[in-house]
Coordinates of C-alpha atoms in Angstrom, one line a residue:
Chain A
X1 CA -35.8 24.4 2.6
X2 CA -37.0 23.9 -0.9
X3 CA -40.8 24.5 -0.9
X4 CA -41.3 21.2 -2.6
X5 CA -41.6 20.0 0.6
X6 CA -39.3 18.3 2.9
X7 CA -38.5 15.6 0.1
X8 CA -36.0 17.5 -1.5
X9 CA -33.8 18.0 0.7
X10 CA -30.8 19.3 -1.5
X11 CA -31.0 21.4 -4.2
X12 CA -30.0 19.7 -7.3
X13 CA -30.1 21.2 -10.8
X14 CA -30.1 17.4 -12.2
X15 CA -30.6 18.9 -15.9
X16 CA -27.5 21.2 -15.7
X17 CA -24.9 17.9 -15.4
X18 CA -22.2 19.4 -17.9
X19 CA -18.9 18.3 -18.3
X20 CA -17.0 21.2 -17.1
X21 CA -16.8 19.4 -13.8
X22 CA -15.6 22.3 -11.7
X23 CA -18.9 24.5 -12.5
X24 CA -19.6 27.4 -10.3
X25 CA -23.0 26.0 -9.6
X26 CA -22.2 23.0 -8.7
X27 CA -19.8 23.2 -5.8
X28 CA -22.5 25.4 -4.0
X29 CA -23.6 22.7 -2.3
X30 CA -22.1 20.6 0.7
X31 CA -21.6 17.7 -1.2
X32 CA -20.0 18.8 -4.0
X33 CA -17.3 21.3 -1.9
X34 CA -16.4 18.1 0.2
X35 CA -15.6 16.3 -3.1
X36 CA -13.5 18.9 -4.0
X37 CA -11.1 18.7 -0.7
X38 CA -11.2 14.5 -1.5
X39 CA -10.2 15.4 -5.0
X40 CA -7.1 17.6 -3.7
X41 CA -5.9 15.2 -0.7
X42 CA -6.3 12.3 -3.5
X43 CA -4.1 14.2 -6.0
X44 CA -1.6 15.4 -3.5
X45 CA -1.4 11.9 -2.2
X46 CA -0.8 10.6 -6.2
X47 CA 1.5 12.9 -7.4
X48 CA 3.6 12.0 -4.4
X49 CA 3.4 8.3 -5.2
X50 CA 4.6 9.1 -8.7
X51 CA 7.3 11.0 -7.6
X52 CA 8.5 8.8 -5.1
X53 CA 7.9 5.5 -8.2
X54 CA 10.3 7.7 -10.7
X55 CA 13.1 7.8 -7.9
X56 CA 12.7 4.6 -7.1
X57 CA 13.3 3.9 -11.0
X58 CA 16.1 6.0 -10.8
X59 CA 18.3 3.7 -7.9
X60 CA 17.0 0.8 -9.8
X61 CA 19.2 1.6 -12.9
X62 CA 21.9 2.9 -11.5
X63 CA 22.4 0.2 -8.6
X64 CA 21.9 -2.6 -11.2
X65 CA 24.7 -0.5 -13.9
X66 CA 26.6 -0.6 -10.5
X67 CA 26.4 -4.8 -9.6
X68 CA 27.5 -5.0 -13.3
X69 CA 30.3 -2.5 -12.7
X70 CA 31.4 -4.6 -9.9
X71 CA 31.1 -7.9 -12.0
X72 CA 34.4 -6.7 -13.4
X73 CA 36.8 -7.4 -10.7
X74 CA 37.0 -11.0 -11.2
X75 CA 38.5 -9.9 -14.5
X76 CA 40.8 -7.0 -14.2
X77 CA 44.0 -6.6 -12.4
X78 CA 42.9 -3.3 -10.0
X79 CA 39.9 -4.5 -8.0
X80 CA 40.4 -0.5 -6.4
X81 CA 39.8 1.2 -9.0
X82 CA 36.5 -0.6 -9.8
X83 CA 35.4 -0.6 -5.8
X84 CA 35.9 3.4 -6.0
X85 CA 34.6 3.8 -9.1
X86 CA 31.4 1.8 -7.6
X87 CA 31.5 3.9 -4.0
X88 CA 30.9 7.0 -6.6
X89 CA 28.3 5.8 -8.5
X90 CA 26.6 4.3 -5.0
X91 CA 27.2 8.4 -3.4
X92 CA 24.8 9.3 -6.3
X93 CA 22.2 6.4 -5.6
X94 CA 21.9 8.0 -2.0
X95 CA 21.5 11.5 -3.3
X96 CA 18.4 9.9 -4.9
X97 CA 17.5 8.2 -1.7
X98 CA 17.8 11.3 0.2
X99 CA 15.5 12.7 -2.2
X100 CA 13.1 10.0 -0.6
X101 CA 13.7 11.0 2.7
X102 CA 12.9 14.4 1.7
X103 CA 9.5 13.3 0.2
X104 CA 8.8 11.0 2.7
X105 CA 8.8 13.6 5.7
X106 CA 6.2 13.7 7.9
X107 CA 4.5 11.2 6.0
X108 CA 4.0 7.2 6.8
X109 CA 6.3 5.6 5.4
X110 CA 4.4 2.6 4.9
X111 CA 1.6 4.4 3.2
X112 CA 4.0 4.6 0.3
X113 CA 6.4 1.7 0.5
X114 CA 5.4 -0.1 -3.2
X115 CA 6.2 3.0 -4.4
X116 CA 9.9 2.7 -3.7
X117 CA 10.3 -1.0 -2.2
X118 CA 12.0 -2.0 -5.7
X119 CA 14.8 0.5 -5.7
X120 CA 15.8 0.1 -2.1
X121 CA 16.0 -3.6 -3.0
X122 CA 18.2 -3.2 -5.3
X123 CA 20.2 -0.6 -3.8
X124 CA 20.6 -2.9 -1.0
X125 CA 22.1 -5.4 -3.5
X126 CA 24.7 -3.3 -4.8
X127 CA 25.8 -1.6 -1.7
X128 CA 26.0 -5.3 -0.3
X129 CA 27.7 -6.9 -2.9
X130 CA 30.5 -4.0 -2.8
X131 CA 31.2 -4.7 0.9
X132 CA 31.4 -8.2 0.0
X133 CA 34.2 -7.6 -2.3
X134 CA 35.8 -5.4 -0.2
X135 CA 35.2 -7.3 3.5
X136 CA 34.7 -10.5 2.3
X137 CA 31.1 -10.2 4.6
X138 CA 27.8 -9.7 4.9
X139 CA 27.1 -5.5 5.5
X140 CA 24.5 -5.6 8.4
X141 CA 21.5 -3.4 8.0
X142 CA 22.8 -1.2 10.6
X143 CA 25.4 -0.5 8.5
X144 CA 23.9 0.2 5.6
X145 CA 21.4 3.1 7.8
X146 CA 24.9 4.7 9.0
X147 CA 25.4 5.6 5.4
X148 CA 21.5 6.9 5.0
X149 CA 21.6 9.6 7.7
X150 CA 21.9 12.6 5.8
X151 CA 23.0 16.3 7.2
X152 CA 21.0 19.4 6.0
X153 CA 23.0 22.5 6.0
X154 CA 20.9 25.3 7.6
X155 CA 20.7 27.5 4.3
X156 CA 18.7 24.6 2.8
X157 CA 16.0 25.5 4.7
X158 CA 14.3 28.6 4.8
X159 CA 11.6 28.2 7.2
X160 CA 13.8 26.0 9.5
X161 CA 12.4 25.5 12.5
X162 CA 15.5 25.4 14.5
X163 CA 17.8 28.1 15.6
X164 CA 20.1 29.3 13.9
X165 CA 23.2 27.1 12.8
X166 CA 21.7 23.5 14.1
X167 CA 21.8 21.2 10.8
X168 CA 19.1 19.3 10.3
X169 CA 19.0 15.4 10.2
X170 CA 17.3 13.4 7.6
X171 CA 17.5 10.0 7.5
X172 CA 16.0 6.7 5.6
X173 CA 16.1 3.4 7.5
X174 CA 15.8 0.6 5.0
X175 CA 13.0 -1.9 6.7
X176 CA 14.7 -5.6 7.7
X177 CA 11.6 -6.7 4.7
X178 CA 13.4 -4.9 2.1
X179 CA 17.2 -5.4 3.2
X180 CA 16.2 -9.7 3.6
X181 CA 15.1 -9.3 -0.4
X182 CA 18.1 -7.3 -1.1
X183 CA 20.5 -9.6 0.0
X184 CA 18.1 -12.7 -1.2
X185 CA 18.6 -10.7 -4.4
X186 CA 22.7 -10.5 -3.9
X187 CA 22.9 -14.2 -3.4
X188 CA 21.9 -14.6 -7.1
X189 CA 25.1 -12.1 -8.2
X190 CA 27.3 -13.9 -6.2
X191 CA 26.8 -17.2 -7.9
X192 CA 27.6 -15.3 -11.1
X193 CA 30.5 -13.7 -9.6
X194 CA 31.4 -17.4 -8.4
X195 CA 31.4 -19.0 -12.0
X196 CA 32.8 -15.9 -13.6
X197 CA 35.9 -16.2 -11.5
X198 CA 36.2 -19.8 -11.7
X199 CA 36.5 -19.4 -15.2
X200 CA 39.3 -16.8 -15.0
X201 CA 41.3 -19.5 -13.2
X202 CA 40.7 -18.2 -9.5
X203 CA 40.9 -21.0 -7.1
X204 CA 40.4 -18.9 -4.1
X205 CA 37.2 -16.6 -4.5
X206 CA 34.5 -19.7 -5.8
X207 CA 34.9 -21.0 -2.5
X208 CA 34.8 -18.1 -0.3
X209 CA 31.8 -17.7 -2.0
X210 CA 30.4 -20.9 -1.6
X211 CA 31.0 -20.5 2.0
X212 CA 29.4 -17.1 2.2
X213 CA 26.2 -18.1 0.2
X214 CA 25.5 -21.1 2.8
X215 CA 25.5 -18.8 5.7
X216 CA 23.1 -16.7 4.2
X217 CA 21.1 -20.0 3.0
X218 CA 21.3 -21.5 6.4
X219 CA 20.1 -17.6 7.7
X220 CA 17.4 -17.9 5.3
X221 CA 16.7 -21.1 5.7
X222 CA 15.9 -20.7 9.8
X223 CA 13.5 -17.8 9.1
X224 CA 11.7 -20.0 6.9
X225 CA 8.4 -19.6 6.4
X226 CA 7.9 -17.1 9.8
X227 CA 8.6 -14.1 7.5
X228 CA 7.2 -11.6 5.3
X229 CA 5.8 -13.4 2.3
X230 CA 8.3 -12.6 -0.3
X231 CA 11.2 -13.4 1.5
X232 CA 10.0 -17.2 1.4
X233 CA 9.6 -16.9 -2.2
X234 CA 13.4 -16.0 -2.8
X235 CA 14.4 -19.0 -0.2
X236 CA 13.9 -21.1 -3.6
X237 CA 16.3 -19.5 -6.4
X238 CA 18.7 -18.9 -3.5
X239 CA 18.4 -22.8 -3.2
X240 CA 19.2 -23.2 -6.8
X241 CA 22.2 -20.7 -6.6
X242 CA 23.8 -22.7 -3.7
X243 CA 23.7 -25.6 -5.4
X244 CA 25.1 -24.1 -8.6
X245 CA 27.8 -22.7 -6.6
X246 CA 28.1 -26.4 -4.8
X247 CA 28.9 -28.1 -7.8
X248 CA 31.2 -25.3 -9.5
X249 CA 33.2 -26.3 -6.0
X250 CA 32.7 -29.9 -6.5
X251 CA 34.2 -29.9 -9.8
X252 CA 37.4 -27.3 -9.1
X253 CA 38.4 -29.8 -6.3
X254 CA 37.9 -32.9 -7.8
X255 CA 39.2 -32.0 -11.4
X256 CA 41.0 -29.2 -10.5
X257 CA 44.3 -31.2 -9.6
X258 CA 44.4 -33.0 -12.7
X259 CA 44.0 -30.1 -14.8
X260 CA 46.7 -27.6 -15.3
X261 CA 45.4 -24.2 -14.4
X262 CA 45.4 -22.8 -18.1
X263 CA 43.2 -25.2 -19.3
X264 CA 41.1 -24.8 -16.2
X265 CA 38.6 -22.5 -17.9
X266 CA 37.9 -23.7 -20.5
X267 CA 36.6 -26.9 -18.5
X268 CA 34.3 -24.1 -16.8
X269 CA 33.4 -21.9 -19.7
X270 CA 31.3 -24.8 -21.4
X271 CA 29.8 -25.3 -17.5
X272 CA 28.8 -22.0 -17.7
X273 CA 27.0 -22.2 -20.5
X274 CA 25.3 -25.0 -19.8
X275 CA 24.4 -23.4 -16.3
X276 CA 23.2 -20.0 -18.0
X277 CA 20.8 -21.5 -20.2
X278 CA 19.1 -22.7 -16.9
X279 CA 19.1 -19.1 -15.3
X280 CA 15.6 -17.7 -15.1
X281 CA 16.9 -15.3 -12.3
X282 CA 17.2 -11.4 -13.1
Chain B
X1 CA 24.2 -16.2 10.7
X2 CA 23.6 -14.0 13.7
X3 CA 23.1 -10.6 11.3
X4 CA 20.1 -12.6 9.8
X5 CA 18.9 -14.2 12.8
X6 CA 18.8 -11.4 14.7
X7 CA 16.7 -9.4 12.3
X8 CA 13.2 -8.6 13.6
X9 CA 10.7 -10.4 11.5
X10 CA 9.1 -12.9 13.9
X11 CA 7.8 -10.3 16.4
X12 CA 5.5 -9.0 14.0
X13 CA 4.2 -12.5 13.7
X14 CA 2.3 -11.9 17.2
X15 CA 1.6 -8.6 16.4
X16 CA -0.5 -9.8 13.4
X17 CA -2.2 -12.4 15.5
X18 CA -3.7 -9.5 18.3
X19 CA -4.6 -7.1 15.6
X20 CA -6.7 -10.0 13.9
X21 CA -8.2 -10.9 17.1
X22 CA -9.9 -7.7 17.5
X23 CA -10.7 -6.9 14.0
X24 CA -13.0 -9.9 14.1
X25 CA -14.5 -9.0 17.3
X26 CA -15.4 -5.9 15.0
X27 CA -16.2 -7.7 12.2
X28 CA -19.3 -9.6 14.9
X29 CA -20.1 -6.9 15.8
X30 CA -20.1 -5.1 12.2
X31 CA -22.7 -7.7 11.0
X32 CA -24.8 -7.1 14.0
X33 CA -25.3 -3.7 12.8
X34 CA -26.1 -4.8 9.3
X35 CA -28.4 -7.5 10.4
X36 CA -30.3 -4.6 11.7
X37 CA -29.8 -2.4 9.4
X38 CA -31.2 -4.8 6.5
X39 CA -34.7 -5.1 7.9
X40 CA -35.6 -1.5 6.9
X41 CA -35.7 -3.3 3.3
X42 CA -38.8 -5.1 4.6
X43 CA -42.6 -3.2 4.1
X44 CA -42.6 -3.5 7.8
X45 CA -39.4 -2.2 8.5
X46 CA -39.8 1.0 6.7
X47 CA -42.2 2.4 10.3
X48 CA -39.1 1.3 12.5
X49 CA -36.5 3.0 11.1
X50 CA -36.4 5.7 13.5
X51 CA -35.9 2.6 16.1
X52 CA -33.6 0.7 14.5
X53 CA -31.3 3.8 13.5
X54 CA -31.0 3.9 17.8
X55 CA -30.5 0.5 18.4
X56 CA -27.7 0.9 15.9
X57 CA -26.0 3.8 17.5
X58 CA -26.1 2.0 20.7
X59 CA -23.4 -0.9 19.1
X60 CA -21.7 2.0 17.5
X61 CA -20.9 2.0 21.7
X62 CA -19.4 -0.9 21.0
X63 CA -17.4 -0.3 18.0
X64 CA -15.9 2.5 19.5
X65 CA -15.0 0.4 22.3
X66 CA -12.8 -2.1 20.0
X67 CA -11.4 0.3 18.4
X68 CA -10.1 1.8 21.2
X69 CA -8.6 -1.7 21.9
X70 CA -7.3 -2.1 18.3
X71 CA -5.3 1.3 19.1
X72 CA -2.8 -0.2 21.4
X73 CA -1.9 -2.7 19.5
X74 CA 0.5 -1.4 17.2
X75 CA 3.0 2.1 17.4
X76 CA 0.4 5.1 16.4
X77 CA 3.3 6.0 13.8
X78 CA 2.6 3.0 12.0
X79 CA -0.8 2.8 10.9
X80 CA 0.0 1.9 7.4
X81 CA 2.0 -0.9 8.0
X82 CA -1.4 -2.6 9.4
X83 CA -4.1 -0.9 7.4
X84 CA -4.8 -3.9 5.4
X85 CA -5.9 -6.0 8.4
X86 CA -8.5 -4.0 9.0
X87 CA -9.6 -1.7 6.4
X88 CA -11.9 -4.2 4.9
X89 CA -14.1 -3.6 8.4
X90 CA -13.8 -0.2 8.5
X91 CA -15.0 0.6 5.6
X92 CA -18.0 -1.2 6.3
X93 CA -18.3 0.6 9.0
X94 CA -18.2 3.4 7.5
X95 CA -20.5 2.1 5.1
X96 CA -22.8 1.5 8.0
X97 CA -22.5 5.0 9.9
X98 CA -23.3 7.0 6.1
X99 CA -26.9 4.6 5.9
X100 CA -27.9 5.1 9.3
X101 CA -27.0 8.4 8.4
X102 CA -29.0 8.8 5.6
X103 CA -31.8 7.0 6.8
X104 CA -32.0 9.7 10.1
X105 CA -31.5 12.7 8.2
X106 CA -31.7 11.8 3.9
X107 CA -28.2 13.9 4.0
X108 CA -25.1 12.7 3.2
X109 CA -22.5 11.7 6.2
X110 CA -19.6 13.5 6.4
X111 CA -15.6 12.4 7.2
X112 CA -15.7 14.3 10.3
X113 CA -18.9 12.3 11.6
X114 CA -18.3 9.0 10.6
X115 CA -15.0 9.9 12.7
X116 CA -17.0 10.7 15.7
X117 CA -19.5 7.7 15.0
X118 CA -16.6 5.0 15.3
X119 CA -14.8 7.1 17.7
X120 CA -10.9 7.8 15.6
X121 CA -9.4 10.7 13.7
X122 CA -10.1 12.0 10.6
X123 CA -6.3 13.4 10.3
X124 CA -3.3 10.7 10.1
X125 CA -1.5 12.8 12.5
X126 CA -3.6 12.6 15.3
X127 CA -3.9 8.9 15.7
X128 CA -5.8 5.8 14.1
X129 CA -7.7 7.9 11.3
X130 CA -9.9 7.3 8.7
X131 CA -8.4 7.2 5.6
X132 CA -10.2 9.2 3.1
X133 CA -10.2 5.9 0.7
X134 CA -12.0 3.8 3.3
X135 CA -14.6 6.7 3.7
X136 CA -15.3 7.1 0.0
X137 CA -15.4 3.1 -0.2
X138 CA -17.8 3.1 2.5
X139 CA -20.1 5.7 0.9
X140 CA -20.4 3.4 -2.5
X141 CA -21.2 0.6 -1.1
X142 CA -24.3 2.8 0.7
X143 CA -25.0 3.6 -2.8
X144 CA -25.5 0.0 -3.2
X145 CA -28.0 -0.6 -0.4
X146 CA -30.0 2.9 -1.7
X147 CA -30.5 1.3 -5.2
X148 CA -31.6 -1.7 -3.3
X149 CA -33.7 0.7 -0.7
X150 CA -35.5 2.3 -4.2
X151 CA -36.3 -0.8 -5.4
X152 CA -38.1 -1.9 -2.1
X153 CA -39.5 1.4 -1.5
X154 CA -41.9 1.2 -4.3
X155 CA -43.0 -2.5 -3.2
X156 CA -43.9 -1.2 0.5
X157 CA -45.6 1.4 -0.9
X158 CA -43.5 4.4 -0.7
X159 CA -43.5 6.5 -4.2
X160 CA -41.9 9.2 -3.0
X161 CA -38.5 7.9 -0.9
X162 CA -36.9 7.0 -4.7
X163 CA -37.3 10.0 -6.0
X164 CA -35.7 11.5 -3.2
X165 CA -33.0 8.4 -3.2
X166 CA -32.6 9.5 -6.8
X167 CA -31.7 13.1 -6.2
X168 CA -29.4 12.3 -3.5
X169 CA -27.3 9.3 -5.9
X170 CA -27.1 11.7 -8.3
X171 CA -25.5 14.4 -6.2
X172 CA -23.0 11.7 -4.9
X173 CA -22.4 10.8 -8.2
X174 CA -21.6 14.4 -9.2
X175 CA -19.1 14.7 -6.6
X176 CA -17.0 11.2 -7.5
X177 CA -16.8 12.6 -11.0
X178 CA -14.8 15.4 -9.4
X179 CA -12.2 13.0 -8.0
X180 CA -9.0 12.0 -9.9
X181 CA -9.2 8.4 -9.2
X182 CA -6.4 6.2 -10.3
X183 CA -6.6 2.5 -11.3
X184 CA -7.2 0.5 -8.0
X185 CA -9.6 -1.3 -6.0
X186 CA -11.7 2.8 -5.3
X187 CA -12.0 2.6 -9.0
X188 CA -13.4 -0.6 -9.5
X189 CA -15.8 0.1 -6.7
X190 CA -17.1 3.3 -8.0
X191 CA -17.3 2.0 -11.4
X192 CA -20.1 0.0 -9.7
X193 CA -21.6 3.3 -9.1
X194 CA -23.4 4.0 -12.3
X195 CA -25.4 0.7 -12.6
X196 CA -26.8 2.3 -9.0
X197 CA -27.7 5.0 -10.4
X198 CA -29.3 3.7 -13.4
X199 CA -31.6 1.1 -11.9
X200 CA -32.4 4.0 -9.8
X201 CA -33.6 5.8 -12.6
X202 CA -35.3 2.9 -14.1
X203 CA -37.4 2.8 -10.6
X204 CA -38.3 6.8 -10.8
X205 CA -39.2 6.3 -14.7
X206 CA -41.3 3.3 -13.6
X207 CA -43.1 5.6 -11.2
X208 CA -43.3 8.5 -13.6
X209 CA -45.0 6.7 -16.4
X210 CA -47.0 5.5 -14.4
X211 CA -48.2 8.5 -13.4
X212 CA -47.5 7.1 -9.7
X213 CA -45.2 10.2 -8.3
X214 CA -47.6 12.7 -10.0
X215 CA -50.2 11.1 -7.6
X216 CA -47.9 11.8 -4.7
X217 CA -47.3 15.4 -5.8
X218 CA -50.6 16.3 -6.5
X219 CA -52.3 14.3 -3.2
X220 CA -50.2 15.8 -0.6
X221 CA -47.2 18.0 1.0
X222 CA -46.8 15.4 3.2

């Protein structure tokens, strides 16, 4: 006790307040020594954040190089070649996903979702538009977890826990949130892909489309406004993108008997740009 | 389309609506505690504190209780998912447990105890925990009763409580600077920290000029 009397209960050298923050002197005391554990768990907790915000950068760009990869088929004569070349360029998303998993265990997930929401999203969007040009249907979020379960090899981990030989499982499960936005997100592709192919003179994908858009519009459209927040707000561009997609229909069936194939895109290609200039959508 | 309608969104829905329900049972009985709390601002209020710090521990019974309800309603792993429901009344809980704290003991609470006080974990493993955010949170917005405490110190009568008050801010304020903070809402709040501390000073140089805590340190060892 300082023999000021029982006023002064800590001792505090208030005319020693230097900027060297981690002074000797100063972490003497309670106080100061608790600090320094909140400063640790704080920075720990950050630097993970920023880790987990530059890989979630990282499946951003290469998903979105990917959707524009796949844009292609509607406009070259092997649709395989570009699907594979895709299904690479996707393995290498989920290495960086894995790397998520990695960071993420033992942790809550949740604690650190806006850290990596926006590349899952748009992973989601590629690996869905893929299967629809492949399948012709919506991947279901099951599916896309299958592909997310990731085998360690024993050697990766030195202080394994379990015997010897047993691989170790590591998985990420994309959370229905993020997969609804993902495909919200895919909806707005597909028009594209729709009015791209129309104007290449395909009579058979725009409406396969169109019909594959409305089911996810109607889907979207029963969840309403019971959902997460953000999922409502994509319910209105998808709205805009089935009716784009609507009228590209429209106008293949009504004109597209009276115009000779050929000539057929050019009839779309000033459509487009009319449609484009209206496109506020990523 | 069945892979969309089958997707759980709407379950969470109730969820929400049980987790709210308690958290503003808490919230009642949050500004029951601060109702009492306030009075030690009043001259009178400065001989019950003793009293009052009791009576509050008793509906710290309470909150304990609640929160043990709140528990069960969501899977332990996914405390995050919820924490924005109820981390506005947490932290003025903790808020709450540090100035009863303080005004027992003039010491600083600690994670561990404000734990204990509302009954949870201090590590995320262990169950419903108190995130070291909330805490921190709860601790600055003490700092902001204390400046107010200083303040009404002097008009009670007591010379001596903001100097002590004074010491103490300054300390706390020491150990924030330590922290790494990054820009979001714990920021903001402890950049509310310094105007504490400075109208605190402004009440001990009022005293000193005065020559009112030289009074005090000359008349007594209390």
């Amino acid at each position: 006790m300082s023999a000021r009397g029982e006023g002064y209960p800590r001792r505090m050298k208030t005319s020693q307040k230097t900027d060297d923050r981690d002074t000797g002197a100063n972490l003497t005391s309670p106080v100061m020594a608790a600090f320094k554990v909140f400063q640790q768990e704080l920075d720990t907790k950050h630097d993970k954040h920023e880790r987990l915000v530059k890989l979630s950068r990282d499946i951003t760009i290469e998903s979105k190089r990917t959707i524009f990869l796949l844009h292609r088929v509607t406009s070259v004569p092997d649709v395989e070649e570009v699907l594979t070349e895709a299904d690479l360029k996707l393995d290498g998303v989920r290495l960086n996903i894995r790397m998520i998993a990695e960071e993420l265990r033992g942790e809550d997930l949740h604690q650190f979702h806006r850290a990596f929401t926006p590349g899952i999203q748009e992973y989601v969007e590629a690996v869905s538009f893929h299967h629809f040009i492949r399948h012709r249907t919506l991947i279901s979020l099951e599916e896309i977890n299958t592909k997310l379960v990731f085998v360690k090899e024993p050697e990766d981990t030195p202080e394994s826990q379990q015997p010897m030989g047993t691989p170790q499982v590591l998985t990420f499960q994309v959370t229905p949130t993020d997969y609804l936005l993902g495909v919200a997100d895919l909806t707005g592709e597909l028009m594209r892909m729709c009015i791209s192919s129309v104007g290449n003179g395909d009579m058979d994908t725009p409406f396969q489309v169109s019909m594959f858009l409305r089911q996810i519009h109607d889907g979207f459209s029963y969840i309403g406004n019971t959902g997460p927040y953000e999922v409502s707000k994509k319910l209105h561009t998808l709205r805009q993108s089935l009716s784009k997609v609507e009228d590209a229909c429209y106008t293949l069936k009504v004109r597209g008997s009276e115009i000779p194939k050929h000539m057929l895109a050019d009839v779309f290609s000033s459509r487009t740009a009319m449609m484009d200039q209206d496109e506020g959508m990523a | 389309m069945e892979k969309l309608e089958g997707l759980p969104v709407t379950p969470f829905m109730d969820r929400d609506k049980d987790i709210r329900k308690v958290v503003q049972v808490l919230e009642q009985t949050a500004r029951e505690i601060l109702t009492l709390l306030q009075s030690v601002h009043q001259p009178s209020g400065f001989k019950e504190i003793p009293s009052k710090c009791q009576k509050a521990r008793e509906l710290f019974c309470t909150v304990r209780t609640h929160l043990g309800e709140l528990k069960t309603k969501f899977p332990v792993d996914q405390y995050y998912r919820f924490h924005e429901h109820w981390r506005f009344v947490l932290q003025r809980l903790a808020f709450l447990a540090a100035f009863v704290v303080y005004l027992e003991s003039e010491s600083l609470v600690t994670r561990e105890e404000v734990a204990q006080i509302l009954g949870i974990e201090v590590v995320r493993e262990k169950g419903f925990h108190l995130d070291v955010e909330d805490y921190l949170a709860g601790v600055l917005i003490m700092a902001s009763e204390l400046s107010r405490l200083a303040v009404n110190s002097v008009t009670a009568g007591d010379y001596s409580r903001p100097l002590r008050i004074s010491n103490f801010i300054n300390e706390l304020d020491s150990g924030f600077r330590l922290l790494n903070l990054k820009n979001d809402p714990l920021r903001k709040r402890y950049d509310g920290l310094k105007y504490d501390v400075k109208k605190i000073e402004e009440v001990v140089y009022d005293l000193s000029i005065r020559g009112l805590s030289k009074e005090l340190e000359a008349g007594g060892d209390k």
